[in-house]
XYZ file of C-alpha atoms in Angstrom:
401
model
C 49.259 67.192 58.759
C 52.088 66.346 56.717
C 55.543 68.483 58.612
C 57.979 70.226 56.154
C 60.408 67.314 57.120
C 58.098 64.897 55.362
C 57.421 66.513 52.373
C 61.065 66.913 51.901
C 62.068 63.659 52.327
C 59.195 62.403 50.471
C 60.578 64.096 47.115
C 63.778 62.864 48.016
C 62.759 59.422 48.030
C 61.140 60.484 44.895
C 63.624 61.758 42.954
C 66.143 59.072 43.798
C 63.768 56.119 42.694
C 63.355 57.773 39.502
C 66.998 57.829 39.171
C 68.586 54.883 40.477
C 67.669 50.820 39.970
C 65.912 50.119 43.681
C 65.217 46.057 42.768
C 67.727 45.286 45.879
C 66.601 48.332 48.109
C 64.203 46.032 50.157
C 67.395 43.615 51.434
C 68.443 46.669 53.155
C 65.225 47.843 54.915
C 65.772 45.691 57.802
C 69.107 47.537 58.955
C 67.174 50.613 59.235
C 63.828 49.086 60.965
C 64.574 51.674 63.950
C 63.843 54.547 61.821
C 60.601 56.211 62.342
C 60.317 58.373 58.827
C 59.371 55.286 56.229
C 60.839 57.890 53.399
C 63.971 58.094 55.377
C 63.973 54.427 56.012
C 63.481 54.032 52.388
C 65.908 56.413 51.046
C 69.409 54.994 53.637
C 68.129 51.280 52.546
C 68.391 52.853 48.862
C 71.400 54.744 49.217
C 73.395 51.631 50.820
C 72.243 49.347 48.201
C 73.943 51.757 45.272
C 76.915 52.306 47.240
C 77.349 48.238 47.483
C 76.519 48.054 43.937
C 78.794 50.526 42.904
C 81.840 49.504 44.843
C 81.422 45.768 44.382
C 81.876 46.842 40.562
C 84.673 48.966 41.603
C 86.350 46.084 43.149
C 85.326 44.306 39.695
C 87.106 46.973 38.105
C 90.007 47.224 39.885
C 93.406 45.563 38.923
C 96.748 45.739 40.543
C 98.060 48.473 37.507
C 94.828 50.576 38.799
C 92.057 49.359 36.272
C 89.551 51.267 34.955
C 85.942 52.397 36.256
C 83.129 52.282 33.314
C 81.588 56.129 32.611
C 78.468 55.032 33.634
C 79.355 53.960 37.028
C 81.124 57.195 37.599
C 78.630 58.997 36.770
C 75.781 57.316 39.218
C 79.055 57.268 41.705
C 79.754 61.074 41.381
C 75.244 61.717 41.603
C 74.889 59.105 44.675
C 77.847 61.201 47.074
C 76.231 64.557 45.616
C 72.679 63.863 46.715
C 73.701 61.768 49.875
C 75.543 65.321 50.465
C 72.611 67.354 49.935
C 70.282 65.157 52.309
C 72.794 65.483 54.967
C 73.369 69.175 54.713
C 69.628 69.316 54.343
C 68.357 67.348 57.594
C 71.359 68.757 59.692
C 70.215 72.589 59.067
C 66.799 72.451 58.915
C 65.315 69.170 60.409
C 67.836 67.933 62.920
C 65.493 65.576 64.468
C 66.397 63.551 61.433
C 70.138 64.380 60.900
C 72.220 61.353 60.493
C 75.678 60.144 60.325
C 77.351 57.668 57.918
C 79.720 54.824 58.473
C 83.371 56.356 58.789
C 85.012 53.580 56.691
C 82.328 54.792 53.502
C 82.908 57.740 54.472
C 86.585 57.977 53.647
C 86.052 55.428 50.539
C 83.661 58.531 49.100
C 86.166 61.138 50.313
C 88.764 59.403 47.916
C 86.553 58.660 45.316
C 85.676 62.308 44.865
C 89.297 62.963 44.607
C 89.327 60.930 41.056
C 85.924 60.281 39.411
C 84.821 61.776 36.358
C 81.668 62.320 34.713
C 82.438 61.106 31.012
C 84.501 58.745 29.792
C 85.035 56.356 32.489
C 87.635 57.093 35.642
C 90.823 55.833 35.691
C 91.550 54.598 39.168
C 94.804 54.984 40.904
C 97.268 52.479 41.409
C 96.769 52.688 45.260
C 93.417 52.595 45.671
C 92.574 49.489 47.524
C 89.679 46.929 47.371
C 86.733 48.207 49.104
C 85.414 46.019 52.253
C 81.844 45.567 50.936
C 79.183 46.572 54.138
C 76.146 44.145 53.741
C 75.721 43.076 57.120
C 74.443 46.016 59.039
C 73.556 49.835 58.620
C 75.913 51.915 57.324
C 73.632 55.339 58.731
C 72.384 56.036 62.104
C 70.319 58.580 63.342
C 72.543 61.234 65.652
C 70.022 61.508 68.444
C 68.600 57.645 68.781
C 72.286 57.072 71.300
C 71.218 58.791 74.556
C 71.137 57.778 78.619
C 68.516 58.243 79.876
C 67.463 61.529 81.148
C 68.680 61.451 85.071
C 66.135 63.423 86.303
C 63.143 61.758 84.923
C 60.671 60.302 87.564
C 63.120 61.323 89.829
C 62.360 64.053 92.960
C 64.977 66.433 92.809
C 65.775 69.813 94.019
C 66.869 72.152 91.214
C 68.913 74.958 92.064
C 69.227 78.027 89.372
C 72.831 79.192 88.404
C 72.326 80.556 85.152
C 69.721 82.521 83.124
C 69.863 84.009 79.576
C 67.579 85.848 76.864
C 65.276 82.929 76.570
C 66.395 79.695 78.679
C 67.634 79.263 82.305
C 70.121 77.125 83.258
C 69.987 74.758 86.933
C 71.899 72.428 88.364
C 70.656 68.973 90.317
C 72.032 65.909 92.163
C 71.115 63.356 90.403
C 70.904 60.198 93.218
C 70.700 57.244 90.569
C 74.218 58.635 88.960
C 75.394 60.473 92.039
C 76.874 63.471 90.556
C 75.619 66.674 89.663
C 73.784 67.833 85.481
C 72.739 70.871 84.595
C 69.518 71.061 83.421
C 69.224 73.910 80.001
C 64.811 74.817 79.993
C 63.198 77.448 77.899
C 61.389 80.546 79.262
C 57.452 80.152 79.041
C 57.200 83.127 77.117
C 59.488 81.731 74.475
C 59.196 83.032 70.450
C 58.901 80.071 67.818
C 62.069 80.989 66.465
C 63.789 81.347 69.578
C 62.867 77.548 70.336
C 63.984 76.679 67.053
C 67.335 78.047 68.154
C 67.077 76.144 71.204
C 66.205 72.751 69.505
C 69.251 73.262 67.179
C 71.496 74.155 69.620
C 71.199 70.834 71.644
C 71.464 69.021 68.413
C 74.741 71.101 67.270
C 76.115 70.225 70.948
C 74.371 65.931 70.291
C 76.897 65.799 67.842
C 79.801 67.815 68.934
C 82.503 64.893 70.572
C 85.385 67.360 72.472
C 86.634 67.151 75.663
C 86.904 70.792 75.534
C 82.873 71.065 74.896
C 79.930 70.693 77.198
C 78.495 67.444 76.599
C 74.671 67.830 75.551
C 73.099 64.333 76.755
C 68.950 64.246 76.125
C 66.027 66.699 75.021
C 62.728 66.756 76.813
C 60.038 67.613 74.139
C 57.355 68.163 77.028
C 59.129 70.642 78.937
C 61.050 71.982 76.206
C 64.756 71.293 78.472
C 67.620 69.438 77.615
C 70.444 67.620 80.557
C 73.974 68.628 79.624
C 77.292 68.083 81.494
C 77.555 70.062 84.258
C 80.869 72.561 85.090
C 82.124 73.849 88.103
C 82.576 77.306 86.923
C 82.733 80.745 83.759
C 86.046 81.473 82.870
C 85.889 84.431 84.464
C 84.928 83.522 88.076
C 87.522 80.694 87.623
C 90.159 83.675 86.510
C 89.100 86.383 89.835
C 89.615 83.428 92.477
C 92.752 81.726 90.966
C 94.783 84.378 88.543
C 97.223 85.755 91.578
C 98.134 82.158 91.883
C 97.875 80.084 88.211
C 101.276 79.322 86.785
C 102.408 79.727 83.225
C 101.744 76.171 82.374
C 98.325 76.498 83.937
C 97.830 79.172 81.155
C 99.575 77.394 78.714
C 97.231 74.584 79.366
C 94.359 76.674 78.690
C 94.796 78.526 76.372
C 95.763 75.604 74.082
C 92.554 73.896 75.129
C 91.062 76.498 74.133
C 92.309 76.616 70.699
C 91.726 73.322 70.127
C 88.250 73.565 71.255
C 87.625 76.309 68.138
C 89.780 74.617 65.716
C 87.326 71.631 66.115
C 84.153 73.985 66.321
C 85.236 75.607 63.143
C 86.374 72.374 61.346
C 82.796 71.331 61.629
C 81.999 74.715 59.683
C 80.674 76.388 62.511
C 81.173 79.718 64.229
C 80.292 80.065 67.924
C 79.479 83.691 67.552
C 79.194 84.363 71.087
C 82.901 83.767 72.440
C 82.724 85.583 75.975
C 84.197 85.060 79.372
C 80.779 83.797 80.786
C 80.284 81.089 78.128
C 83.778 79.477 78.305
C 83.388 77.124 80.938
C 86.140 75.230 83.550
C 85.662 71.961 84.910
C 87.952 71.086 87.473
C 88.828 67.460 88.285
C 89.814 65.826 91.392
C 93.484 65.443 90.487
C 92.696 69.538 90.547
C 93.384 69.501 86.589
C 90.566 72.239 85.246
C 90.084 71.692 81.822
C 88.279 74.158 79.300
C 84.481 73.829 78.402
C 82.465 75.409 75.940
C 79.053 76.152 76.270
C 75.939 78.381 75.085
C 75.833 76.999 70.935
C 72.441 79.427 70.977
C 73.601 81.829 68.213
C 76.020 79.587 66.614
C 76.369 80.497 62.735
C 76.245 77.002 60.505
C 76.322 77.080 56.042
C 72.897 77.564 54.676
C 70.788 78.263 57.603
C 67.528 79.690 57.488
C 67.382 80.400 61.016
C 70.426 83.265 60.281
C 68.274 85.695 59.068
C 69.140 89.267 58.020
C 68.855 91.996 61.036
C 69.352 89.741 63.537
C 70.225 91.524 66.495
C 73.616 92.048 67.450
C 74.352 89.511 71.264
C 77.586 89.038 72.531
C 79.745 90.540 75.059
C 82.982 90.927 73.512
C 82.220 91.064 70.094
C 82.942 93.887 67.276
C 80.072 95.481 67.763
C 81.774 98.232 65.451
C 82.080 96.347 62.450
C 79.023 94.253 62.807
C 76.994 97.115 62.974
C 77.979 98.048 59.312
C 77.948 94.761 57.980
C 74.905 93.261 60.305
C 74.962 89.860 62.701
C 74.153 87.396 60.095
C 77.752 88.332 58.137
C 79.343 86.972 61.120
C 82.878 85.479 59.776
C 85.834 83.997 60.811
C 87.858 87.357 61.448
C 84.669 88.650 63.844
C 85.622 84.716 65.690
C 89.315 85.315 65.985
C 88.431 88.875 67.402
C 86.357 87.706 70.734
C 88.798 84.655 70.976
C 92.559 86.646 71.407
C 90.454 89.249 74.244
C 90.226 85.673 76.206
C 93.102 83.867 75.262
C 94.934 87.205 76.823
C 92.515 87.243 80.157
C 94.070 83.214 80.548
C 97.716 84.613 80.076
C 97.276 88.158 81.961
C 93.996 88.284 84.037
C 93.017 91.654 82.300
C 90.071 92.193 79.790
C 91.347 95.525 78.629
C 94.341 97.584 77.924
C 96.023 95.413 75.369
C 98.102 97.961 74.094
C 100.117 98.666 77.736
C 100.609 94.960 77.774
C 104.586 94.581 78.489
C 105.258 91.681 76.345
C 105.532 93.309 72.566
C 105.122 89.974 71.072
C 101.943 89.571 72.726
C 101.015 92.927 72.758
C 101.064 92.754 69.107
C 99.632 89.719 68.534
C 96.388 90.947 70.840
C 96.353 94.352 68.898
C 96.463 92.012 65.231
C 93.509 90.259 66.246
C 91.149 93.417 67.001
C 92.370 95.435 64.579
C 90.885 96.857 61.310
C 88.954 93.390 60.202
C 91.279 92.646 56.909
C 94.694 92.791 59.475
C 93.371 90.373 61.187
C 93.641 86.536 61.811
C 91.736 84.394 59.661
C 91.540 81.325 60.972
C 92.717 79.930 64.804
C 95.636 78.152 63.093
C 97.174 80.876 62.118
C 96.689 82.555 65.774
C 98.018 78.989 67.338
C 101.065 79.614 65.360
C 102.049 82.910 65.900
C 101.668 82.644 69.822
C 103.288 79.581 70.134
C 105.968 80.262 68.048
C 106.599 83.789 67.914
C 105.122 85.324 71.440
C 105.766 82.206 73.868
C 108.427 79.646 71.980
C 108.476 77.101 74.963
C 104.662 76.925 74.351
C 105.562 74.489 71.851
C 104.265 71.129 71.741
């Protein structure tokens, strides 16, 4: 039976053969020999071919006073990026077993090229663009989830200890002898929904490609038992904050709090919103040098462009979310302002110890920075930047960098 995955990449494959010469594709089938989909195989091999094509023209092209790129070259230039875009998007939302990633050197050649090209009359190209290093020796696109270790607790007897459990996957921890350090270990309930495992699936592949110190490493997927091995941490945020609060210093808070910034400015850089910020799902790891360092963890409701598995009514989850607001507007309308709401209630448990009370807080620049962020929605903070900026310049100046 032909998956959904197939089909799609089959008319893919389709509509780019139609569109583009392929007489060189087969030169480049043997850089992608590891990939299991023969469309997919097909359609990188064609892809790379074009690109080489079209730069080595560009190169061609290109003269010291800027040159100029021929219309039609532009054109297939401009189509090329736009479908190699829409795969992408494609595979990474709804198939992730196939979501890829592309060379970082073409990656920033396309970035710029976008920034000029146009579809009719030829581009002119700018004085500083430089001559494109032509990649013809190996594969410019790799599958995200062929790079993994191997799964420490395969074949191995182990004693699994439970330390976490949520709506539809408990969490345990294990010594693993051949490593000698503790994983967790992420498994699905047995009475599991369809699209509660497609959650599950995508969140291990949303974590696969995440690469923060400040997020919980996701390392390999079991199909059979339906469990993924992550990074393990020693503790939530807010047993870490009960045993050590009396006795953290203000650059122990400082030091959180900006991890945990940056850990969000990354998240939402990759256009994605946690949606379920909470004191429980923030993670500490703490080293031997007894540095603890900020982890996130629990991608299961995370909100991502385009996807289908967002659907309207989903039920409200969270602990410190605006339940107000997102009752009116409903869970899938999640935004950016809803994000910056659950994040100031635990930036100010790092800096006081207290969930509640913001508005007794003794520090007014604080106070009003915590009152900003859970305020009526359109007073709010709309993007972690902004927040970064106004605490460490306006509430805590020697926060600065």
């Amino acid at each position: 039976m032909i998956s959904n995955a197939e089909n799609f990449l089959s008319m893919k494959l389709d509509e780019l053969s139609s569109k583009f010469n392929t007489e060189g594709v087969p030169s480049y089938k043997g850089y992608y020999a590891d990939v299991s989909n023969n469309d997919l195989k097909e359609i990188f091999a064609l892809i790379h071919y074009q690109l080489n094509e079209l730069f080595t023209f560009m190169n061609h092209k290109n003269t010291p006073a800027g040159g100029h790129y021929n219309a039609d070259e532009s054109r297939d230039l401009i189509e090329v990026n736009r479908q190699l875009k829409l795969i992408h998007a494609a595979l990474e939302s709804e198939y992730p077993e196939y979501s890829f990633d592309i060379n970082n050197y073409y990656r920033e050649i396309l970035n710029r090229c976008k920034t000029f090209l146009v579809p009719r009359g030829g581009t002119s190209i700018p004085e500083d663009f430089p001559e494109i290093d032509i990649i013809d020796y190996k594969a410019i696109f790799s599958i995200l989830n062929t790079t993994t270790i191997q799964p420490p607790i395969q074949n191995l007897s182990v004693t699994k200890k439970l330390i976490g459990s949520g709506s539809y996957a408990d969490v345990y921890k294990y010594k693993d002898p051949h490593y000698n350090c503790y994983f967790a270990l992420k498994k699905v309930k047995k009475d599991i929904r369809s699209d509660e495992l497609a959650r599950f699936k995508k969140e291990y592949y949303d974590l696969k490609k995440l690469d923060s110190p400040f997020i919980i490493k996701a390392y390999h997927y079991n199909e059979t038992n339906n469990e993924y091995t992550m990074e393990k941490a020693d503790c939530s945020l807010e047993e870490y904050m009960n045993k050590n609060n009396n006795r953290l210093s203000f650059n122990d808070r400082r030091a959180l709090v900006i991890q945990l910034l940056r850990a969000f400015e990354y998240i939402h850089s990759k256009e994605l919103l946690h949606r379920d910020i909470s004191f429980q799902n923030i993670l500490v790891k703490i080293y031997e040098d007894e540095s603890s360092w900020i982890k996130v963890s629990d991608f299961g409701l995370v909100k991502r462009p385009e996807s289908k598995l967002t659907r309207t009514g989903t039920e409200i989850k969270g602990t410190i979310n605006d339940f107000s607001d997102l009752n009116k507007v409903g869970f899938e309308n999640y935004e950016i302002r809803h994000e910056t709401y659950a994040l100031a209630q635990v930036i100010y448990f790092i800096l006081t110890g207290r969930k509640s009370k913001f508005h007794r807080e003794e520090n007014k620049e604080l106070r009003n920075l915590i009152l900003k962020a859970v305020s009526n929605k359109e007073d709010r903070f709309s993007s972690v930047k902004d927040m970064r900026d106004e605490l460490l310049y306006k509430v805590f100046p020697s926060m600065r960098n």
